XYZ file of C-alpha atoms in Angstrom:
695
model
C 148.416 -220.266 -42.792
C 151.029 -219.075 -45.101
C 150.860 -219.198 -49.047
C 154.128 -220.876 -49.511
C 155.613 -224.570 -47.855
C 157.826 -224.836 -45.064
C 161.192 -226.585 -44.834
C 160.750 -229.837 -45.456
C 164.005 -231.309 -42.286
C 167.328 -230.945 -43.760
C 167.922 -234.359 -43.853
C 164.582 -234.940 -46.253
C 167.339 -233.666 -49.361
C 171.313 -233.485 -49.982
C 173.915 -231.272 -49.614
C 175.436 -229.255 -53.002
C 178.832 -227.818 -52.976
C 178.741 -224.938 -52.577
C 167.213 -175.288 -58.834
C 165.156 -173.397 -61.545
C 164.086 -175.861 -64.214
C 165.603 -176.233 -67.186
C 164.545 -176.560 -71.072
C 163.347 -180.093 -71.513
C 165.494 -181.418 -73.644
C 164.388 -183.248 -76.845
C 163.299 -186.271 -76.693
C 166.245 -188.837 -79.021
C 165.492 -190.637 -81.516
C 165.157 -194.532 -80.046
C 166.411 -196.905 -82.827
C 167.980 -200.835 -82.917
C 171.132 -201.698 -81.445
C 173.762 -201.151 -84.036
C 177.190 -203.251 -83.153
C 180.181 -200.916 -83.580
C 182.385 -204.140 -83.084
C 182.333 -207.761 -82.972
C 180.717 -208.922 -80.059
C 183.499 -210.574 -77.524
C 182.076 -214.324 -76.370
C 180.053 -213.878 -73.312
C 181.633 -214.525 -69.798
C 180.226 -216.825 -67.670
C 180.368 -215.142 -64.121
C 180.311 -217.307 -60.682
C 178.409 -215.414 -56.508
C 178.487 -217.495 -53.538
C 176.152 -215.766 -51.099
C 175.332 -216.466 -47.973
C 172.077 -215.288 -46.553
C 172.245 -214.793 -42.897
C 170.382 -213.414 -40.089
C 172.783 -210.057 -40.086
C 171.787 -206.766 -37.402
C 171.067 -203.145 -39.461
C 169.653 -199.646 -39.552
C 168.708 -198.692 -43.258
C 166.413 -196.394 -41.759
C 169.292 -195.406 -37.232
C 166.936 -197.972 -35.920
C 168.878 -201.231 -35.594
C 166.764 -204.564 -36.268
C 166.566 -208.450 -36.771
C 167.051 -208.667 -40.876
C 167.953 -211.250 -43.916
C 171.369 -209.965 -45.605
C 173.500 -211.847 -48.679
C 177.818 -212.256 -46.849
C 177.074 -209.773 -43.598
C 175.817 -207.250 -45.218
C 172.495 -205.130 -46.949
C 171.133 -204.379 -49.616
C 172.740 -207.334 -50.831
C 175.866 -206.743 -53.912
C 174.671 -205.841 -57.389
C 174.893 -208.264 -59.991
C 176.607 -205.676 -63.446
C 176.542 -208.691 -66.470
C 175.984 -208.212 -69.792
C 173.318 -210.083 -72.693
C 174.176 -214.336 -73.246
C 177.023 -214.105 -69.794
C 176.276 -217.106 -67.888
C 175.291 -216.438 -64.371
C 176.282 -219.641 -61.658
C 175.228 -217.865 -57.811
C 176.034 -220.829 -54.988
C 173.425 -219.569 -52.240
C 173.928 -221.219 -49.033
C 171.408 -221.145 -46.428
C 173.142 -220.433 -43.319
C 169.432 -219.067 -42.074
C 168.946 -221.621 -38.627
C 165.120 -221.265 -38.946
C 163.651 -220.868 -42.582
C 164.247 -221.601 -46.152
C 165.507 -219.445 -49.121
C 165.572 -219.107 -53.057
C 166.433 -215.631 -54.780
C 164.444 -215.450 -57.449
C 165.502 -212.906 -60.619
C 162.776 -210.596 -61.362
C 162.588 -209.633 -65.052
C 165.260 -212.736 -66.179
C 162.341 -215.339 -68.355
C 165.293 -218.143 -67.798
C 164.499 -219.836 -70.744
C 165.756 -223.090 -71.284
C 165.650 -223.657 -66.672
C 162.913 -222.915 -65.395
C 163.844 -225.093 -62.145
C 166.652 -221.753 -61.956
C 162.561 -219.123 -61.753
C 163.796 -218.617 -57.828
C 159.910 -219.590 -56.327
C 159.500 -221.938 -54.073
C 156.685 -224.558 -53.812
C 155.906 -222.949 -58.107
C 159.461 -223.778 -60.003
C 161.660 -225.320 -56.536
C 162.102 -226.471 -52.992
C 163.108 -223.779 -50.616
C 167.100 -224.947 -49.605
C 166.893 -225.911 -46.394
C 168.742 -224.135 -43.359
C 172.616 -226.028 -43.506
C 171.919 -226.926 -46.872
C 173.184 -224.812 -50.774
C 171.951 -225.558 -54.155
C 173.296 -223.355 -57.281
C 171.448 -221.259 -59.244
C 172.447 -221.087 -63.224
C 171.145 -219.755 -65.772
C 171.640 -218.005 -68.822
C 171.005 -213.910 -69.291
C 169.546 -213.109 -72.381
C 168.811 -209.345 -72.575
C 170.656 -205.956 -71.183
C 168.017 -204.207 -69.120
C 167.860 -202.949 -65.867
C 166.397 -205.839 -63.214
C 166.574 -207.143 -59.211
C 166.550 -210.154 -57.508
C 164.808 -210.979 -54.542
C 163.279 -213.666 -51.714
C 160.529 -215.328 -52.182
C 160.207 -217.874 -49.744
C 157.042 -216.650 -47.449
C 157.598 -212.781 -47.267
C 161.588 -212.510 -47.202
C 161.436 -210.193 -49.328
C 159.614 -207.443 -47.338
C 162.787 -208.572 -44.420
C 165.710 -207.575 -46.619
C 166.884 -210.018 -49.414
C 167.097 -207.663 -52.426
C 169.125 -206.897 -54.569
C 170.170 -205.386 -58.315
C 170.249 -206.574 -61.465
C 172.143 -204.660 -64.118
C 173.002 -206.021 -67.448
C 174.557 -204.577 -70.107
C 174.026 -205.135 -74.146
C 176.452 -207.528 -75.032
C 179.954 -206.213 -75.476
C 181.203 -204.431 -79.201
C 177.045 -203.619 -79.274
C 176.012 -199.840 -77.951
C 172.361 -198.972 -76.176
C 170.357 -197.521 -79.290
C 170.938 -193.512 -76.579
C 173.794 -192.005 -75.256
C 174.802 -190.623 -71.670
C 178.475 -190.461 -70.444
C 177.807 -192.153 -67.007
C 175.427 -194.186 -64.663
C 173.183 -193.752 -61.558
C 171.332 -196.996 -60.255
C 168.325 -196.306 -57.663
C 166.880 -199.434 -55.981
C 163.934 -198.398 -53.532
C 162.080 -200.109 -50.874
C 160.222 -199.616 -47.773
C 160.920 -200.542 -44.866
C 158.950 -201.768 -41.544
C 159.930 -201.829 -38.125
C 157.977 -205.289 -37.424
C 159.496 -208.631 -38.013
C 158.044 -209.865 -41.690
C 157.198 -212.818 -39.100
C 154.689 -211.139 -36.684
C 153.524 -209.281 -40.338
C 152.234 -212.170 -41.632
C 150.965 -213.695 -38.249
C 148.179 -210.605 -37.607
C 147.629 -211.519 -41.852
C 146.943 -215.086 -41.089
C 144.267 -214.181 -37.628
C 140.592 -214.651 -38.266
C 138.135 -212.138 -40.240
C 137.619 -209.704 -36.855
C 140.922 -210.298 -35.571
C 142.985 -209.803 -39.246
C 146.091 -206.811 -38.653
C 146.738 -205.440 -41.607
C 150.807 -204.755 -42.239
C 150.154 -200.456 -42.482
C 152.403 -198.599 -43.862
C 155.864 -198.355 -43.469
C 158.150 -196.973 -42.112
C 160.913 -195.805 -43.523
C 161.386 -195.627 -47.687
C 164.963 -196.824 -48.986
C 166.815 -195.542 -50.985
C 169.986 -198.522 -52.077
C 168.917 -199.651 -48.572
C 169.164 -196.269 -46.438
C 166.227 -194.099 -45.222
C 165.346 -192.106 -42.330
C 162.787 -192.937 -39.672
C 163.142 -190.608 -36.794
C 163.638 -187.800 -39.143
C 164.326 -185.572 -42.335
C 167.468 -184.816 -44.417
C 165.603 -181.668 -45.907
C 163.869 -178.840 -44.403
C 160.456 -179.524 -42.573
C 157.553 -177.398 -43.795
C 153.755 -177.533 -43.826
C 153.891 -181.217 -46.558
C 156.107 -182.996 -44.795
C 154.037 -181.944 -41.340
C 151.149 -183.033 -43.182
C 152.605 -186.936 -43.010
C 154.409 -186.400 -40.243
C 152.830 -184.095 -37.579
C 156.319 -183.728 -34.658
C 158.364 -183.871 -38.395
C 161.956 -183.232 -38.332
C 165.544 -182.868 -39.711
C 167.817 -184.750 -39.274
C 170.149 -182.350 -36.439
C 174.218 -183.231 -38.108
C 174.858 -181.599 -34.108
C 173.037 -184.884 -32.254
C 175.375 -187.322 -33.628
C 178.711 -185.613 -33.099
C 177.574 -185.117 -29.328
C 178.003 -188.661 -29.506
C 180.835 -189.557 -31.599
C 181.931 -186.934 -28.913
C 181.314 -188.858 -26.360
C 182.214 -191.869 -28.024
C 186.277 -191.187 -28.576
C 186.349 -189.677 -25.178
C 189.389 -189.718 -22.295
C 188.191 -190.415 -19.485
C 190.885 -191.134 -17.449
C 192.738 -187.640 -18.338
C 189.624 -186.187 -17.633
C 189.180 -188.276 -13.984
C 192.757 -187.311 -13.227
C 191.579 -183.245 -13.851
C 188.857 -184.139 -11.194
C 191.490 -184.941 -8.971
C 193.966 -182.819 -9.757
C 191.111 -179.759 -9.330
C 190.001 -180.928 -5.960
C 193.051 -181.896 -4.408
C 194.346 -178.057 -4.944
C 190.877 -177.014 -4.196
C 190.264 -179.408 -0.769
C 193.720 -180.615 0.218
C 196.098 -177.579 -0.186
C 197.672 -176.976 2.904
C 196.585 -180.144 4.750
C 198.793 -182.661 5.997
C 199.758 -186.003 7.221
C 196.900 -187.281 8.263
C 194.416 -184.850 7.404
C 196.169 -184.676 3.778
C 196.200 -188.563 3.469
C 192.850 -188.527 4.283
C 191.402 -185.746 1.583
C 193.812 -187.023 -1.384
C 191.395 -190.302 -0.685
C 188.662 -188.464 -1.122
C 189.815 -186.508 -3.808
C 190.734 -190.904 -5.494
C 187.376 -191.958 -5.255
C 186.044 -188.683 -6.646
C 187.960 -189.486 -9.763
C 187.157 -192.768 -9.051
C 183.559 -191.976 -9.272
C 183.508 -189.355 -12.344
C 185.695 -191.492 -14.106
C 182.796 -195.287 -14.476
C 179.967 -192.564 -14.560
C 182.030 -191.224 -17.482
C 182.978 -195.171 -19.327
C 179.651 -195.735 -18.857
C 177.964 -192.775 -20.920
C 181.323 -193.694 -23.849
C 180.064 -197.188 -24.233
C 175.890 -196.183 -24.727
C 177.105 -194.194 -27.182
C 180.044 -195.574 -28.536
C 176.658 -199.086 -28.488
C 174.616 -196.443 -30.603
C 178.032 -195.725 -32.622
C 178.195 -199.466 -33.217
C 174.108 -199.875 -34.086
C 174.420 -197.441 -36.982
C 171.542 -195.347 -34.145
C 173.633 -191.568 -34.402
C 171.459 -190.590 -37.023
C 173.335 -190.233 -40.434
C 175.626 -187.935 -40.185
C 178.164 -190.168 -38.331
C 180.857 -192.388 -38.922
C 180.296 -195.804 -39.984
C 176.169 -194.968 -40.046
C 174.284 -197.642 -41.470
C 171.686 -194.550 -42.067
C 173.243 -191.634 -44.396
C 172.552 -189.288 -47.032
C 173.287 -191.589 -50.910
C 175.005 -189.256 -52.493
C 175.527 -189.184 -56.850
C 178.138 -187.660 -58.611
C 177.659 -185.969 -61.596
C 179.612 -183.540 -63.790
C 177.814 -180.032 -65.129
C 176.642 -181.034 -69.087
C 176.319 -184.291 -68.695
C 173.919 -187.308 -70.150
C 173.334 -189.749 -67.473
C 170.919 -192.971 -67.149
C 169.486 -193.710 -64.096
C 168.063 -196.659 -63.642
C 165.355 -197.157 -60.909
C 164.189 -199.726 -59.941
C 160.942 -200.732 -56.870
C 161.381 -203.882 -54.780
C 158.657 -202.484 -53.001
C 156.628 -204.602 -50.472
C 153.984 -202.523 -50.668
C 154.801 -199.125 -51.614
C 153.221 -197.481 -54.898
C 156.360 -193.970 -55.494
C 157.175 -190.677 -57.550
C 160.036 -190.368 -58.569
C 161.812 -186.648 -58.058
C 165.459 -185.313 -59.243
C 164.598 -181.555 -58.268
C 165.455 -179.459 -61.055
C 166.091 -181.575 -64.475
C 163.305 -182.583 -66.208
C 163.916 -185.951 -67.191
C 163.584 -189.038 -70.398
C 161.871 -192.474 -69.616
C 164.124 -194.548 -72.596
C 163.454 -197.798 -70.599
C 160.830 -200.433 -68.943
C 161.834 -203.257 -67.240
C 164.109 -204.220 -69.526
C 162.347 -203.014 -73.101
C 162.929 -199.866 -75.220
C 160.477 -197.868 -74.830
C 159.025 -193.857 -77.885
C 161.638 -191.297 -75.350
C 158.863 -189.332 -73.903
C 159.929 -185.884 -71.243
C 158.626 -186.418 -67.409
C 158.279 -184.559 -64.802
C 158.746 -187.307 -62.020
C 157.544 -190.799 -62.487
C 155.073 -193.321 -61.355
C 157.019 -196.050 -60.145
C 155.144 -199.633 -58.852
C 156.417 -202.925 -57.018
C 158.143 -205.010 -59.690
C 158.279 -201.947 -62.037
C 162.447 -200.675 -63.126
C 162.467 -197.829 -65.603
C 165.843 -196.042 -67.243
C 165.487 -192.503 -67.429
C 167.710 -190.250 -68.904
C 168.746 -187.385 -66.743
C 170.958 -184.557 -68.284
C 172.712 -181.649 -65.997
C 172.591 -178.369 -66.632
C 176.037 -176.815 -68.154
C 176.155 -174.035 -65.456
C 174.441 -175.378 -62.369
C 176.986 -175.795 -58.712
C 176.142 -177.267 -56.094
C 172.804 -180.015 -54.852
C 170.076 -180.485 -55.174
C 167.606 -182.675 -54.682
C 166.263 -186.187 -55.143
C 162.514 -187.342 -53.349
C 160.884 -190.053 -53.448
C 157.786 -189.970 -52.075
C 154.945 -192.427 -51.936
C 151.475 -192.594 -54.455
C 148.652 -193.589 -54.182
C 148.320 -194.632 -50.648
C 146.718 -192.448 -47.790
C 151.231 -191.560 -46.953
C 152.010 -191.356 -43.140
C 155.597 -192.135 -44.376
C 158.055 -188.575 -45.273
C 159.531 -188.895 -48.810
C 163.047 -190.631 -49.085
C 166.015 -187.905 -50.103
C 168.869 -189.230 -52.222
C 171.325 -185.963 -53.381
C 172.654 -185.588 -56.542
C 175.705 -183.208 -56.938
C 177.575 -181.273 -59.052
C 181.526 -181.939 -59.368
C 182.120 -178.288 -59.004
C 179.738 -178.340 -55.005
C 183.480 -180.131 -53.446
C 184.555 -182.968 -51.781
C 182.544 -182.807 -48.923
C 178.812 -183.373 -49.223
C 177.156 -180.351 -49.498
C 172.669 -180.184 -48.863
C 170.519 -178.383 -51.060
C 169.001 -175.418 -49.029
C 166.035 -175.475 -51.246
C 163.032 -177.130 -49.786
C 162.777 -180.457 -51.284
C 159.826 -180.540 -53.535
C 156.123 -182.384 -52.911
C 155.360 -185.780 -53.427
C 152.166 -184.652 -56.176
C 148.955 -185.464 -54.221
C 149.230 -189.491 -53.308
C 144.722 -189.353 -54.751
C 145.638 -188.024 -58.057
C 145.184 -191.368 -60.473
C 144.258 -189.882 -62.924
C 147.489 -188.608 -63.130
C 149.689 -191.683 -62.910
C 147.385 -192.734 -65.419
C 148.151 -190.103 -67.709
C 152.028 -191.464 -67.215
C 151.827 -195.063 -67.388
C 148.981 -194.747 -71.077
C 152.729 -192.720 -72.177
C 154.372 -195.792 -72.093
C 154.261 -197.412 -75.545
C 156.784 -199.527 -77.479
C 159.707 -197.947 -79.087
C 160.550 -198.289 -83.255
C 161.664 -201.832 -84.039
C 160.325 -203.213 -80.828
C 158.801 -207.011 -81.902
C 154.937 -206.778 -83.109
C 152.114 -208.186 -81.314
C 150.846 -211.599 -82.768
C 148.239 -212.360 -83.611
C 145.264 -213.879 -81.526
C 142.023 -215.773 -81.902
C 140.399 -217.530 -78.559
C 138.682 -214.708 -76.645
C 140.775 -213.759 -73.482
C 141.054 -215.150 -70.331
C 139.853 -212.985 -67.892
C 140.323 -212.527 -63.899
C 138.928 -211.405 -61.443
C 140.674 -209.182 -58.975
C 138.593 -209.610 -55.730
C 138.677 -209.600 -51.698
C 136.585 -212.158 -49.682
C 136.988 -214.212 -46.275
C 137.157 -217.874 -46.491
C 136.475 -219.931 -42.479
C 137.383 -216.948 -41.375
C 139.759 -215.977 -42.519
C 140.319 -212.286 -45.128
C 141.203 -213.389 -48.654
C 142.412 -212.271 -51.655
C 140.814 -214.517 -55.047
C 141.299 -214.346 -58.857
C 138.209 -215.697 -59.910
C 137.165 -216.760 -56.551
C 139.700 -218.743 -56.283
C 142.872 -217.981 -53.369
C 146.075 -218.983 -54.193
C 147.263 -222.396 -52.097
C 150.940 -223.524 -52.726
C 151.671 -227.582 -52.596
C 154.512 -228.897 -50.462
C 155.685 -231.124 -53.970
C 156.760 -227.806 -56.982
C 154.702 -227.665 -59.578
C 157.134 -228.326 -62.077
C 159.374 -231.405 -59.906
C 154.977 -233.108 -60.328
C 155.527 -232.229 -63.708
C 158.436 -233.685 -64.158
C 158.450 -236.304 -61.459
C 154.453 -237.808 -63.463
C 152.631 -237.211 -60.228
C 150.611 -233.918 -60.852
C 147.951 -235.737 -59.229
C 150.096 -236.651 -56.432
C 150.278 -232.855 -55.983
C 147.860 -230.645 -56.555
C 143.963 -230.347 -58.235
C 144.570 -230.527 -61.917
C 141.259 -229.353 -62.342
C 141.725 -226.401 -64.434
C 141.080 -223.147 -63.376
C 137.660 -220.926 -63.880
C 139.015 -218.927 -66.517
C 136.637 -216.005 -66.243
C 134.323 -215.353 -63.294
C 129.851 -214.895 -62.985
C 128.520 -212.937 -65.559
C 126.353 -211.448 -63.292
C 128.741 -209.778 -60.195
C 128.631 -207.010 -60.453
C 132.758 -205.543 -59.232
C 130.812 -202.198 -57.852
C 129.747 -203.458 -54.768
C 131.730 -206.254 -52.593
C 131.426 -209.673 -52.000
C 129.147 -209.053 -49.348
C 126.225 -207.314 -50.673
C 126.312 -209.304 -54.147
C 122.681 -209.769 -55.453
C 122.690 -213.866 -55.004
C 122.847 -215.612 -58.437
C 126.567 -213.291 -58.393
C 128.352 -214.361 -55.181
C 129.995 -217.691 -56.138
C 132.268 -218.981 -53.249
C 135.566 -218.642 -52.579
C 137.614 -221.558 -51.801
C 141.481 -221.725 -51.570
C 142.972 -223.724 -53.926
C 146.482 -224.411 -55.817
C 144.586 -225.797 -59.304
C 146.578 -223.763 -62.599
C 146.588 -222.719 -65.621
C 147.411 -225.080 -68.273
C 148.174 -223.825 -71.699
C 149.972 -226.177 -74.438
C 153.492 -224.706 -76.334
C 153.187 -222.063 -78.321
C 149.269 -220.854 -77.827
C 148.606 -216.568 -77.932
C 147.425 -216.249 -74.540
C 145.744 -213.157 -73.457
C 144.748 -212.228 -70.429
C 142.344 -208.973 -68.732
C 142.430 -208.361 -65.338
C 139.615 -207.418 -63.377
C 139.832 -204.803 -61.548
C 136.839 -204.777 -58.318
C 135.370 -204.021 -54.893
C 137.019 -205.316 -51.742
C 135.045 -205.208 -48.921
C 134.876 -202.491 -47.818
C 132.167 -200.732 -49.989
C 133.660 -198.033 -52.682
C 137.119 -199.551 -52.366
C 139.367 -200.514 -54.824
C 143.206 -200.093 -55.422
C 146.163 -200.547 -56.958
C 147.813 -204.163 -58.138
C 150.972 -204.263 -59.865
C 150.820 -207.158 -61.620
C 154.195 -209.442 -62.239
C 154.802 -212.788 -64.467
C 157.029 -215.058 -64.945
C 159.496 -216.001 -67.487
C 158.168 -213.939 -69.540
C 158.013 -209.922 -71.283
C 154.107 -209.529 -72.787
C 152.793 -206.627 -74.877
C 150.710 -204.136 -72.720
C 147.695 -204.208 -74.562
C 145.166 -201.485 -73.551
C 142.987 -200.482 -70.123
C 140.071 -199.957 -69.209
C 138.083 -198.027 -67.318
C 134.942 -200.905 -65.562
C 134.472 -204.027 -66.406
C 136.358 -205.761 -70.220
C 133.346 -206.633 -72.312
C 135.415 -208.322 -75.078
C 132.917 -207.200 -78.194
C 133.844 -203.895 -77.449
C 136.351 -202.779 -75.377
C 138.501 -205.663 -77.801
C 138.404 -202.297 -80.834
C 140.727 -199.698 -78.661
C 143.407 -202.271 -78.052
C 146.610 -200.383 -79.656
C 147.788 -203.392 -82.281
C 150.313 -200.603 -82.683
C 152.815 -199.842 -80.835
C 152.166 -201.574 -77.321
C 154.702 -201.885 -74.401
C 156.468 -205.039 -73.161
C 156.788 -205.185 -70.033
C 156.564 -208.045 -66.689
C 154.881 -206.071 -64.722
C 151.954 -204.177 -65.198
C 149.671 -202.259 -62.942
C 145.475 -202.157 -62.803
C 143.381 -199.298 -61.300
C 140.632 -199.069 -59.470
C 137.683 -200.135 -60.907
C 139.392 -200.162 -64.170
C 141.085 -203.473 -66.148
C 144.673 -203.880 -67.618
C 144.867 -205.709 -71.207
C 147.052 -208.128 -72.148
C 149.701 -210.579 -74.558
C 151.596 -212.893 -74.628
C 152.906 -216.563 -76.290
C 153.196 -219.970 -74.255
C 156.227 -221.418 -75.806
C 158.531 -220.726 -72.654
C 157.212 -224.746 -71.553
C 157.801 -224.651 -67.201
C 155.819 -223.091 -64.656
C 155.637 -219.298 -64.522
C 153.969 -217.559 -61.526
C 151.778 -214.531 -62.122
C 150.572 -212.376 -59.057
C 149.974 -208.927 -57.670
C 153.816 -207.808 -56.605
C 152.145 -206.570 -53.078
C 154.381 -208.851 -50.062
C 151.081 -209.279 -48.662
C 148.415 -208.951 -51.088
C 150.120 -212.027 -52.911
C 150.644 -213.471 -48.979
C 147.096 -213.260 -49.525
C 145.734 -215.670 -52.458
C 146.684 -212.552 -55.151
C 147.998 -215.431 -58.318
C 147.808 -217.596 -60.452
C 149.702 -220.391 -61.781
C 149.812 -220.725 -65.520
C 152.122 -224.217 -66.303
C 153.107 -223.934 -70.621
C 155.051 -226.323 -72.834
C 155.103 -228.835 -69.808
C 154.568 -231.424 -72.815
C 158.147 -229.661 -73.735
C 159.979 -230.175 -70.794
C 161.428 -233.399 -71.766
C 163.730 -231.251 -74.779
C 165.935 -229.671 -72.500
C 168.642 -229.829 -70.177
C 168.001 -231.873 -66.968
C 167.139 -230.350 -64.406
C 169.548 -230.135 -60.909
C 167.454 -233.052 -58.980
C 168.352 -231.767 -55.898
C 165.040 -228.895 -56.937
C 163.033 -231.308 -56.627
C 162.898 -233.643 -53.528
C 160.992 -232.231 -50.858
C 157.463 -233.384 -50.602
C 155.677 -235.805 -52.754
C 159.140 -236.845 -53.913
C 160.840 -237.443 -51.499
C 158.335 -238.991 -49.158
C 158.579 -241.915 -51.238
C 161.453 -244.515 -51.044
C 161.893 -244.458 -54.741
C 161.217 -241.727 -56.284
C 160.517 -242.005 -59.689
C 162.456 -240.929 -62.272
C 161.852 -237.983 -63.508
C 161.444 -238.028 -68.275
C 164.433 -238.274 -69.772
C 165.537 -235.286 -71.779
C 165.493 -235.581 -75.126
C 169.241 -235.680 -76.630
C 168.165 -231.769 -78.962
C 165.311 -229.434 -77.912
C 162.498 -230.535 -81.082
C 162.102 -227.478 -82.987
């Protein structure tokens, strides 16, 4: 079964209105932003999006995918902190529902706008519309994406950049901005991917490695922009450099004047074959030459049609006109500082970003300032976002490679390449003449840990509140349930109801919608995290089930959560998992190896400068501890951001402060008119909102 509920019939809900490395730069001191002028009033920004099926060639191979307003990726939203965002989403997908999740936006006071099917809202049915209306409460690097089925992997995503309010400034200086939205791309349709994941054990089909890595929606599958060496051959033995001449040949064939060529063939034929002939012989010869010319034109027209179709489908390579897979070029000036925003919306891949010949300074993670530190490259997991300061060399010219390669899994996908182009290079795109940098060893987990552990909160960041309750420990395992391979948390694999949890709470229908028994807060103490589930001792085994249970917290409770990684079904195998929490930032209190032991490990947690994040990684056979305050009434997902893992059940649901939902402004009823709510002739009235929020 699919993790997310299928859409109900459209009639069930009403329509809504529609080079040499430079000297490492010194890390700048970060201090709280200070106003330089009175802040201007927030702005309301309106957008109308048609979500639809499109044909696109993001890696020079055309496939069907999901786009917004006929394009891919979706449009970038740029706003200032405090602005109101109003997006009318029209579902033009003929066969499926859709939602849009605003990743990293906490949705304070608007939990129904989080964009999570079966959790915060019903999926928007084909032919229907829904208006997302929310406030972006903080500055940072964010993005949005589909959160129904596996639609993120089908191309439904885009960037969301929130600047500080007008009249204020960031705590670091930069002269310009560059934006990189990273993703991976599969040629197999997401519906086939989902079907493979849902097959029974012996017929289970994993999605495999992506065919391409995309930078701002562009990449190359059949070739690579840079020179090919042993590193590239080690990933793909038949790797080759993209040849601009092939594209030129296709363009020339498309532009060919077939009539002129045919006329020349006919003239040459007459001059050679018909010279000296008269009368009927001349007439016959003229006819034969005309037939030769017509045949030549027909062949030319066929070749031209094929070539023009290749161009139209953007399959003639990255250097053709109107290509959808051309090189991504970032134009910079010498001696300037640029803020490079990087966000990852990958379905599977963990990535590493390098800028050839340049050091970088990390300054922001998931919309929160961090204590600046210098890096040669950046590891980024799905769901994470960063800002780094890139200082261009004052005396450099030419171009440099930006390389994005796979980490954490044995790569079968060539690194994506973009170009950092200095303004003194000239107007044309000049590919770097140097070999692209090699991605660090994919198996070097310690390298990734060093980078991750170096991320600390900037001075002035809110300190973690005190906690007196023991942590909730979530065991992350893989198991088989009724012959289906599932991921599970404390032996419960997440399955979602047809009625959104939030609607169930608002309409007082919890008992009719989901299993209201509290989800387990811990796991069997005899469970051995170093063994596969099938090899557990009898007293350590716990049956795995599929359930839609939730964790419910009273408003204001301080929550400590430990994600405990463990062995998969394959012996001596544990994977990296990036976990994302909706509705919150949390403090990353610490990381550890092996099994978390509270009496021992609580003493090692960082109470001084833990970073605030919305996505955090748990390393193989290790644990990650986080803390947040459950002070945002709503129902929020907490899940692995790897698309197939979530589809297989790796997630939990936090219902917090539901006793305070009536203090919020009235929720749009259209968000909940599905499942149990819509099946009743006269739906129960939701809890009436209070006149004003309670203190």
